[in-house]
């Protein structure tokens, strides 16, 4: 996937104030649509901001990139909060973070609405290997694993990047099971997923 920087990506990094509508304004408005469980209407967003659709698309790149940024803006703080608050060390700590993050994903009303309203599109944003969001999930999880490896708390038997990828896929199979396997998500499955992650990390399944 192209790594080009859209005006929205630049604005998210810079976040400078302006008296006119900006890419950040577009992002904030689109994010509010999503949080309110409303369908993302780019025409309505452009009209509300007083800009043309062409300008809006120049800012955001495309709808897929915008959706990825919106969901990431909710997901990343969830991960960082879990990493700060979860107890334990080594395998226990990683599993606790995995559980807390996926429990939050499981309970996210905007995300569940997104999956139910347009499941195939949602999965393409959330779990496709070509998705920037999915790549970021793997990257931030890899960072967690490397933190514990560097401290000598875990010693994975496979490449950390591969382990991170499998962990993310296990979480997705649990929290997105309704779309992937046609069965409603069940929190009891999350504990099974935690057991699977513990085994991958080299810990005891008990």
Coordinates of N, CA and C in Angstrom, one line a residue:
X1 N 0.8 -1.2 0.0 CA 0.0 0.0 0.0 C 0.9 1.2 0.0
X2 N 0.4 2.3 -0.7 CA 1.2 3.5 -0.8 C 1.3 4.2 0.6
X3 N 2.5 4.7 0.8 CA 2.8 5.4 2.0 C 2.7 6.9 1.9
X4 N 2.1 7.4 0.8 CA 2.1 8.8 0.6 C 1.3 9.5 1.8
X5 N 1.6 10.7 2.1 CA 1.0 11.4 3.2 C -0.1 12.3 2.6
X6 N -1.4 12.0 3.0 CA -2.5 12.9 2.7 C -2.4 14.1 3.5
X7 N -3.1 15.2 3.1 CA -3.3 16.4 4.0 C -3.8 16.0 5.4
X8 N -4.7 15.0 5.4 CA -5.3 14.6 6.7 C -4.2 14.0 7.6
X9 N -3.3 13.1 7.0 CA -2.3 12.5 7.8 C -1.3 13.6 8.3
X10 N -1.0 14.6 7.5 CA -0.1 15.6 7.9 C -0.7 16.5 9.0
X11 N -2.0 16.7 8.9 CA -2.7 17.5 9.9 C -2.8 16.8 11.2
X12 N -3.0 15.5 11.2 CA -3.1 14.7 12.4 C -1.7 14.7 13.1
X13 N -0.7 14.8 12.4 CA 0.7 14.9 13.0 C 0.9 16.3 13.5
X14 N 0.4 17.3 12.8 CA 0.8 18.7 13.1 C -0.3 19.4 14.0
X15 N -1.6 19.2 13.6 CA -2.7 19.7 14.5 C -2.6 21.2 14.8
X16 N -2.3 22.0 13.7 CA -2.2 23.5 13.9 C -3.6 24.1 13.8
X17 N -4.0 25.1 14.6 CA -5.3 25.7 14.6 C -5.5 26.5 13.3
X18 N -6.7 26.7 12.9 CA -7.0 27.5 11.7 C -8.4 28.0 11.9
X19 N -8.7 29.2 11.3 CA -10.0 29.8 11.4 C -10.9 29.2 10.3
X20 N -10.3 28.6 9.2 CA -11.1 28.0 8.2 C -11.1 26.5 8.4
X21 N -12.1 25.9 7.6 CA -12.2 24.4 7.7 C -10.9 23.8 7.3
X22 N -10.5 22.8 8.0 CA -9.2 22.1 7.8 C -9.4 20.6 7.7
X23 N -8.3 19.9 7.3 CA -8.4 18.4 7.3 C -8.8 17.9 8.7
X24 N -8.3 18.5 9.8 CA -8.6 18.1 11.1 C -10.1 18.3 11.4
X25 N -10.7 19.4 10.9 CA -12.1 19.6 11.1 C -12.9 18.4 10.4
X26 N -12.4 18.0 9.2 CA -13.1 17.0 8.5 C -13.0 15.7 9.3
X27 N -11.8 15.4 9.8 CA -11.6 14.2 10.6 C -12.5 14.2 11.9
X28 N -12.5 15.3 12.6 CA -13.3 15.4 13.8 C -14.8 15.2 13.5
X29 N -15.3 15.8 12.5 CA -16.7 15.6 12.1 C -17.0 14.2 11.7
X30 N -16.1 13.6 10.9 CA -16.3 12.2 10.5 C -16.2 11.3 11.6
X31 N -15.3 11.6 12.5 CA -15.2 10.7 13.7 C -16.4 10.8 14.6
X32 N -17.1 12.0 14.7 CA -18.3 12.1 15.5 C -19.4 11.3 14.8
X33 N -19.5 11.3 13.5 CA -20.5 10.5 12.8 C -20.3 9.1 13.2
X34 N -19.1 8.6 13.2 CA -18.8 7.2 13.6 C -19.2 6.9 15.0
X35 N -18.8 7.8 15.9 CA -19.1 7.6 17.3 C -20.6 7.6 17.6
X36 N -21.3 8.3 16.8 CA -22.7 8.4 17.0 C -23.5 7.3 16.2
X37 N -22.7 6.3 15.7 CA -23.2 5.2 14.9 C -24.0 5.6 13.7
X38 N -23.5 6.7 13.1 CA -24.2 7.1 11.8 C -23.3 6.7 10.6
X39 N -23.9 6.5 9.5 CA -23.2 6.2 8.3 C -22.4 7.4 7.9
X40 N -21.2 7.1 7.5 CA -20.2 8.2 7.1 C -20.7 8.7 5.7
X41 N -21.2 9.9 5.7 CA -21.7 10.6 4.5 C -20.7 11.7 4.1
X42 N -19.9 11.4 3.2 CA -18.8 12.4 2.8 C -19.4 13.7 2.2
X43 N -20.6 13.5 1.5 CA -21.2 14.7 0.9 C -21.7 15.6 2.0
X44 N -22.3 15.0 3.0 CA -22.9 15.8 4.1 C -21.7 16.5 4.9
X45 N -20.6 15.8 5.1 CA -19.5 16.3 5.8 C -18.9 17.5 5.0
X46 N -18.8 17.4 3.7 CA -18.3 18.5 2.9 C -19.2 19.7 3.0
X47 N -20.5 19.4 2.9 CA -21.5 20.5 3.0 C -21.4 21.2 4.3
X48 N -21.3 20.4 5.4 CA -21.3 21.0 6.7 C -20.0 21.9 6.9
X49 N -18.9 21.4 6.3 CA -17.7 22.2 6.5 C -17.6 23.3 5.5
X50 N -18.5 23.4 4.5 CA -18.4 24.5 3.5 C -17.3 24.3 2.5
X51 N -17.0 23.0 2.2 CA -15.9 22.8 1.2 C -16.5 21.9 0.1
X52 N -15.8 21.8 -1.0 CA -16.3 20.9 -2.1 C -15.9 19.5 -1.8
X53 N -16.6 18.6 -2.4 CA -16.2 17.1 -2.3 C -14.8 16.9 -2.8
X54 N -14.4 17.6 -3.8 CA -13.0 17.5 -4.3 C -12.0 17.9 -3.3
X55 N -12.3 19.0 -2.6 CA -11.4 19.4 -1.5 C -11.3 18.4 -0.4
X56 N -12.5 17.8 0.0 CA -12.6 16.8 1.1 C -11.8 15.6 0.7
X57 N -11.9 15.1 -0.6 CA -11.2 14.0 -1.0 C -9.7 14.2 -1.1
X58 N -9.3 15.5 -1.4 CA -7.9 15.8 -1.4 C -7.3 15.7 0.0
X59 N -8.1 16.1 1.0 CA -7.7 16.1 2.4 C -7.6 14.6 2.9
X60 N -8.6 13.8 2.6 CA -8.6 12.5 3.3 C -8.0 11.4 2.5
X61 N -7.7 11.6 1.2 CA -7.2 10.6 0.3 C -8.3 9.8 -0.3
X62 N -9.0 9.0 0.6 CA -10.2 8.3 0.2 C -11.0 7.8 1.5
X63 N -12.2 7.3 1.3 CA -13.0 6.9 2.4 C -12.3 5.8 3.3
X64 N -11.7 4.9 2.6 CA -11.0 3.8 3.4 C -9.9 4.3 4.3
X65 N -9.1 5.2 3.8 CA -8.1 5.8 4.6 C -8.7 6.6 5.8
X66 N -9.7 7.3 5.6 CA -10.4 8.1 6.6 C -11.0 7.1 7.7
X67 N -11.6 6.1 7.2 CA -12.2 5.1 8.2 C -11.1 4.5 9.1
X68 N -10.0 4.2 8.4 CA -8.9 3.6 9.2 C -8.4 4.5 10.2
X69 N -8.2 5.8 9.9 CA -7.8 6.8 10.8 C -8.8 7.0 12.0
X70 N -10.0 7.0 11.7 CA -11.1 7.2 12.7 C -11.0 6.0 13.7
X71 N -11.0 4.8 13.2 CA -11.0 3.6 14.1 C -9.7 3.6 14.9
X72 N -8.6 3.9 14.2 CA -7.3 3.9 14.9 C -7.3 4.9 16.1
X73 N -7.9 6.0 15.9 CA -8.0 7.1 16.9 C -8.7 6.6 18.2
X74 N -9.5 5.6 18.0 CA -10.2 5.0 19.2 C -9.4 3.8 19.7
X75 N -8.8 3.0 18.8 CA -8.1 1.8 19.2 C -6.8 2.1 19.9
X76 N -6.0 3.0 19.4 CA -4.6 3.2 20.0 C -4.7 3.6 21.4
X77 N -5.6 4.6 21.8 CA -5.7 4.9 23.2 C -6.1 3.7 24.1
X78 N -7.0 2.9 23.5 CA -7.4 1.7 24.2 C -6.2 0.8 24.6
X79 N -5.4 0.6 23.6 CA -4.2 -0.2 23.8 C -3.2 0.4 24.8
X80 N -3.0 1.7 24.7 CA -2.1 2.4 25.6 C -2.6 2.4 27.0
X81 N -3.9 2.5 27.2 CA -4.5 2.5 28.5 C -4.3 1.1 29.1
X82 N -4.6 0.1 28.3 CA -4.4 -1.3 28.8 C -3.0 -1.6 29.2
X83 N -2.0 -1.1 28.4 CA -0.6 -1.3 28.7 C -0.2 -0.6 30.0
X84 N -0.9 0.5 30.3 CA -0.6 1.3 31.5 C -1.2 0.6 32.7
X85 N -2.4 0.1 32.6 CA -3.2 -0.3 33.7 C -3.1 -1.8 34.1
X86 N -2.8 -2.6 33.1 CA -2.9 -4.1 33.3 C -1.7 -4.6 34.2
X87 N -2.0 -5.5 35.1 CA -1.0 -6.0 36.1 C -0.2 -7.1 35.4
X88 N 0.8 -7.6 36.2 CA 1.6 -8.7 35.8 C 2.8 -8.4 35.0
X89 N 3.6 -9.4 34.6 CA 4.8 -9.2 33.9 C 4.9 -10.4 32.9
X90 N 5.7 -10.2 31.9 CA 6.0 -11.3 30.9 C 4.7 -11.8 30.3
X91 N 4.6 -13.1 30.2 CA 3.4 -13.7 29.6 C 2.1 -13.2 30.2
X92 N 2.0 -13.2 31.5 CA 0.8 -12.8 32.2 C 0.4 -11.3 31.8
X93 N 1.4 -10.5 31.7 CA 1.1 -9.1 31.4 C 0.6 -9.0 29.9
X94 N 1.3 -9.7 29.0 CA 0.9 -9.6 27.6 C -0.5 -10.1 27.4
X95 N -0.8 -11.2 28.1 CA -2.2 -11.8 28.0 C -3.2 -10.9 28.6
X96 N -2.9 -10.3 29.7 CA -3.8 -9.3 30.3 C -4.1 -8.1 29.4
X97 N -3.1 -7.6 28.8 CA -3.3 -6.5 27.8 C -4.2 -7.0 26.6
X98 N -3.9 -8.2 26.1 CA -4.6 -8.8 25.0 C -6.1 -8.9 25.4
X99 N -6.4 -9.4 26.6 CA -7.7 -9.5 27.1 C -8.4 -8.2 27.2
X100 N -7.8 -7.2 27.9 CA -8.4 -5.9 28.1 C -8.7 -5.2 26.8
X101 N -7.8 -5.2 25.8 CA -8.0 -4.6 24.5 C -9.2 -5.2 23.8
X102 N -9.2 -6.5 23.7 CA -10.2 -7.2 23.0 C -11.6 -7.1 23.7
X103 N -11.6 -7.1 25.0 CA -12.8 -6.8 25.7 C -13.4 -5.5 25.4
X104 N -12.5 -4.5 25.3 CA -13.0 -3.1 24.9 C -13.5 -3.1 23.4
X105 N -12.8 -3.8 22.6 CA -13.3 -3.9 21.2 C -14.6 -4.6 21.1
X106 N -14.7 -5.7 21.9 CA -16.0 -6.4 21.9 C -17.2 -5.5 22.4
X107 N -16.9 -4.6 23.3 CA -18.0 -3.8 23.8 C -18.1 -2.4 23.2
X108 N -17.4 -2.2 22.1 CA -17.5 -0.9 21.4 C -18.8 -0.8 20.6
X109 N -19.7 0.1 21.0 CA -21.0 0.2 20.2 C -20.7 0.7 18.8
X110 N -19.9 1.7 18.6 CA -19.7 2.2 17.2 C -19.1 1.1 16.3
X111 N -18.2 0.3 16.9 CA -17.6 -0.8 16.1 C -18.6 -1.9 15.8
X112 N -19.4 -2.3 16.8 CA -20.4 -3.3 16.5 C -21.4 -2.8 15.5
X113 N -21.8 -1.5 15.6 CA -22.7 -1.0 14.6 C -22.1 -1.0 13.2
X114 N -20.8 -0.7 13.1 CA -20.1 -0.7 11.8 C -20.1 -2.1 11.2
X115 N -19.8 -3.1 12.0 CA -19.8 -4.4 11.6 C -21.1 -4.9 11.1
X116 N -22.2 -4.6 11.9 CA -23.5 -5.1 11.6 C -24.1 -4.3 10.4
X117 N -23.8 -3.1 10.2 CA -24.4 -2.3 9.1 C -23.7 -2.6 7.8
X118 N -22.4 -2.9 7.8 CA -21.7 -3.1 6.5 C -20.5 -4.0 6.8
X119 N -20.9 -5.3 7.1 CA -19.9 -6.2 7.6 C -18.7 -6.4 6.7
X120 N -18.9 -6.7 5.4 CA -17.8 -6.9 4.5 C -16.9 -5.7 4.3
X121 N -17.5 -4.6 4.2 CA -16.6 -3.4 4.1 C -15.9 -3.1 5.4
X122 N -16.5 -3.3 6.6 CA -15.9 -3.2 7.9 C -14.7 -4.1 8.0
X123 N -14.9 -5.4 7.6 CA -13.8 -6.3 7.7 C -12.6 -5.9 6.8
X124 N -12.9 -5.3 5.6 CA -11.8 -4.9 4.7 C -11.0 -3.8 5.3
X125 N -11.6 -3.0 6.2 CA -10.9 -1.9 6.9 C -10.2 -2.4 8.1
X126 N -10.8 -3.3 8.8 CA -10.3 -3.8 10.1 C -9.3 -4.9 10.0
X127 N -9.4 -5.8 9.0 CA -8.6 -7.0 9.1 C -7.9 -7.4 7.8
X128 N -8.1 -6.7 6.7 CA -7.4 -7.0 5.5 C -5.9 -6.8 5.7
X129 N -5.1 -7.6 5.1 CA -3.6 -7.5 5.2 C -3.1 -6.2 4.5
X130 N -4.0 -5.7 3.6 CA -3.6 -4.5 2.9 C -4.1 -3.2 3.6
X131 N -4.8 -3.4 4.7 CA -5.3 -2.3 5.5 C -4.3 -1.6 6.3
X132 N -4.2 -0.3 6.3 CA -3.3 0.4 7.2 C -3.7 0.2 8.7
X133 N -4.9 0.0 8.9 CA -5.4 -0.2 10.3 C -4.8 -1.5 10.8
X134 N -5.0 -2.6 10.0 CA -4.5 -3.9 10.5 C -3.0 -3.9 10.7
X135 N -2.3 -3.2 9.8 CA -0.9 -3.2 9.9 C -0.5 -2.4 11.2
X136 N -1.2 -1.4 11.5 CA -0.9 -0.7 12.8 C -1.2 -1.5 14.0
X137 N -2.3 -2.3 13.9 CA -2.6 -3.2 15.0 C -1.4 -4.2 15.3
X138 N -0.9 -4.8 14.2 CA 0.3 -5.7 14.3 C 1.5 -4.9 14.9
X139 N 1.7 -3.7 14.4 CA 2.9 -2.9 14.8 C 2.8 -2.6 16.2
X140 N 1.7 -2.1 16.7 CA 1.6 -1.7 18.2 C 1.7 -2.9 19.1
X141 N 1.2 -4.1 18.6 CA 1.3 -5.3 19.4 C 2.8 -5.8 19.4
X142 N 3.5 -5.7 18.2 CA 4.9 -6.0 18.1 C 5.7 -5.2 19.1
X143 N 5.4 -3.9 19.2 CA 6.0 -3.1 20.2 C 5.9 -3.6 21.6
X144 N 4.7 -4.0 22.0 CA 4.5 -4.6 23.3 C 5.3 -5.8 23.5
X145 N 5.3 -6.7 22.6 CA 6.1 -7.9 22.7 C 7.6 -7.7 22.8
X146 N 8.1 -6.7 22.0 CA 9.5 -6.4 22.0 C 9.9 -5.8 23.4
X147 N 9.0 -5.0 24.0 CA 9.2 -4.5 25.3 C 9.5 -5.6 26.3
X148 N 8.7 -6.6 26.3 CA 8.9 -7.7 27.2 C 10.1 -8.6 26.9
X149 N 10.4 -8.7 25.6 CA 11.6 -9.5 25.1 C 12.8 -8.7 25.6
X150 N 12.8 -7.4 25.4 CA 14.0 -6.6 25.9 C 14.2 -6.7 27.4
X151 N 13.1 -6.8 28.1 CA 13.3 -6.9 29.6 C 13.6 -8.3 30.0
X152 N 13.7 -9.3 29.1 CA 14.0 -10.7 29.4 C 12.8 -11.4 30.0
X153 N 11.6 -10.9 29.8 CA 10.4 -11.5 30.5 C 9.8 -12.5 29.6
X154 N 9.9 -12.5 28.3 CA 9.4 -13.5 27.4 C 10.5 -13.9 26.4
X155 N 10.4 -15.1 25.9 CA 11.4 -15.6 24.9 C 10.7 -16.4 23.9
X156 N 10.0 -15.7 22.9 CA 9.2 -16.4 22.0 C 10.0 -17.4 21.1
X157 N 9.3 -18.5 20.7 CA 10.0 -19.5 19.9 C 9.8 -19.2 18.4
X158 N 9.3 -18.1 18.0 CA 9.1 -17.7 16.7 C 9.5 -16.2 16.6
X159 N 9.5 -15.7 15.3 CA 9.8 -14.3 15.1 C 8.7 -13.4 15.8
X160 N 9.1 -12.4 16.5 CA 8.2 -11.5 17.2 C 7.1 -11.0 16.3
X161 N 7.5 -10.6 15.1 CA 6.5 -10.0 14.1 C 5.5 -11.1 13.8
X162 N 5.9 -12.3 13.6 CA 4.9 -13.4 13.3 C 4.0 -13.7 14.4
X163 N 4.6 -13.7 15.6 CA 3.8 -13.9 16.8 C 2.8 -12.8 17.0
X164 N 3.2 -11.6 16.8 CA 2.3 -10.5 16.9 C 1.1 -10.6 15.9
X165 N 1.4 -11.0 14.6 CA 0.4 -11.2 13.6 C -0.6 -12.2 14.0
X166 N -0.1 -13.4 14.5 CA -1.0 -14.4 14.9 C -1.9 -14.0 16.1
X167 N -1.3 -13.2 17.0 CA -2.1 -12.7 18.2 C -3.2 -11.9 17.7
X168 N -2.9 -11.0 16.7 CA -4.0 -10.1 16.2 C -5.1 -10.9 15.5
X169 N -4.7 -11.9 14.7 CA -5.7 -12.7 14.1 C -6.5 -13.5 15.0
X170 N -5.9 -14.0 16.1 CA -6.7 -14.7 17.1 C -7.8 -13.7 17.7
X171 N -7.3 -12.5 18.0 CA -8.3 -11.5 18.6 C -9.4 -11.2 17.6
X172 N -9.1 -11.1 16.3 CA -10.1 -10.8 15.3 C -11.1 -11.9 15.2
X173 N -10.6 -13.2 15.2 CA -11.5 -14.3 15.1 C -12.5 -14.4 16.2
X174 N -12.1 -13.8 17.4 CA -13.0 -13.8 18.5 C -14.0 -12.6 18.5
X175 N -13.4 -11.4 18.3 CA -14.3 -10.2 18.4 C -15.1 -10.0 17.1
X176 N -14.6 -10.5 16.0 CA -15.4 -10.3 14.7 C -16.0 -11.6 14.2
X177 N -16.3 -12.5 15.2 CA -16.7 -13.9 14.8 C -18.0 -13.8 14.0
X178 N -18.9 -12.9 14.3 CA -20.2 -12.8 13.6 C -20.0 -12.6 12.1
X179 N -19.0 -11.8 11.7 CA -18.8 -11.6 10.3 C -17.9 -12.7 9.7
X180 N -17.0 -13.2 10.5 CA -16.0 -14.2 9.9 C -16.6 -15.6 9.8
X181 N -17.3 -16.0 10.9 CA -17.8 -17.4 11.0 C -19.3 -17.5 11.1
X182 N -20.0 -16.3 11.1 CA -21.4 -16.4 11.2 C -22.0 -16.7 12.5
X183 N -21.2 -16.5 13.6 CA -21.8 -16.8 15.0 C -21.5 -15.5 15.8
X184 N -22.5 -15.3 16.7 CA -22.4 -14.1 17.5 C -21.2 -14.2 18.5
X185 N -20.6 -13.0 18.7 CA -19.4 -13.0 19.6 C -19.9 -13.4 21.0
X186 N -19.0 -14.1 21.7 CA -19.3 -14.6 23.0 C -18.0 -14.3 23.9
X187 N -18.2 -13.7 25.0 CA -17.1 -13.3 25.8 C -16.3 -14.6 26.3
X188 N -17.0 -15.7 26.4 CA -16.3 -16.9 26.8 C -15.2 -17.3 25.8
X189 N -15.5 -16.9 24.5 CA -14.5 -17.2 23.5 C -13.2 -16.4 23.7
X190 N -13.4 -15.2 24.3 CA -12.2 -14.4 24.6 C -11.3 -15.1 25.5
X191 N -11.8 -15.8 26.5 CA -10.9 -16.5 27.4 C -10.2 -17.7 26.7
X192 N -10.9 -18.3 25.8 CA -10.2 -19.3 25.0 C -9.1 -18.7 24.1
X193 N -9.4 -17.5 23.6 CA -8.4 -16.8 22.8 C -7.2 -16.4 23.7
X194 N -7.4 -16.0 24.9 CA -6.3 -15.7 25.8 C -5.5 -16.9 26.1
X195 N -6.1 -18.1 26.2 CA -5.4 -19.3 26.4 C -4.5 -19.6 25.3
X196 N -5.0 -19.4 24.1 CA -4.3 -19.7 22.8 C -3.0 -18.7 22.8
X197 N -3.2 -17.5 23.1 CA -2.1 -16.5 23.1 C -1.1 -16.9 24.2
X198 N -1.6 -17.4 25.3 CA -0.6 -17.8 26.4 C 0.2 -18.9 25.9
X199 N -0.4 -19.9 25.2 CA 0.4 -21.0 24.7 C 1.4 -20.6 23.7
X200 N 1.0 -19.7 22.8 CA 1.9 -19.2 21.8 C 3.1 -18.5 22.4
X201 N 2.9 -17.8 23.5 CA 3.9 -17.1 24.2 C 4.8 -18.0 25.0
X202 N 4.4 -19.3 25.1 CA 5.3 -20.3 25.8 C 4.8 -20.5 27.3
X203 N 3.7 -19.9 27.6 CA 3.2 -20.1 29.0 C 2.3 -21.3 29.1
X204 N 1.9 -21.6 30.4 CA 1.1 -22.7 30.7 C -0.3 -22.4 30.3
X205 N -1.1 -23.4 29.8 CA -2.5 -23.3 29.4 C -3.4 -23.3 30.6
X206 N -2.9 -23.7 31.8 CA -3.7 -23.7 33.0 C -3.8 -22.4 33.7

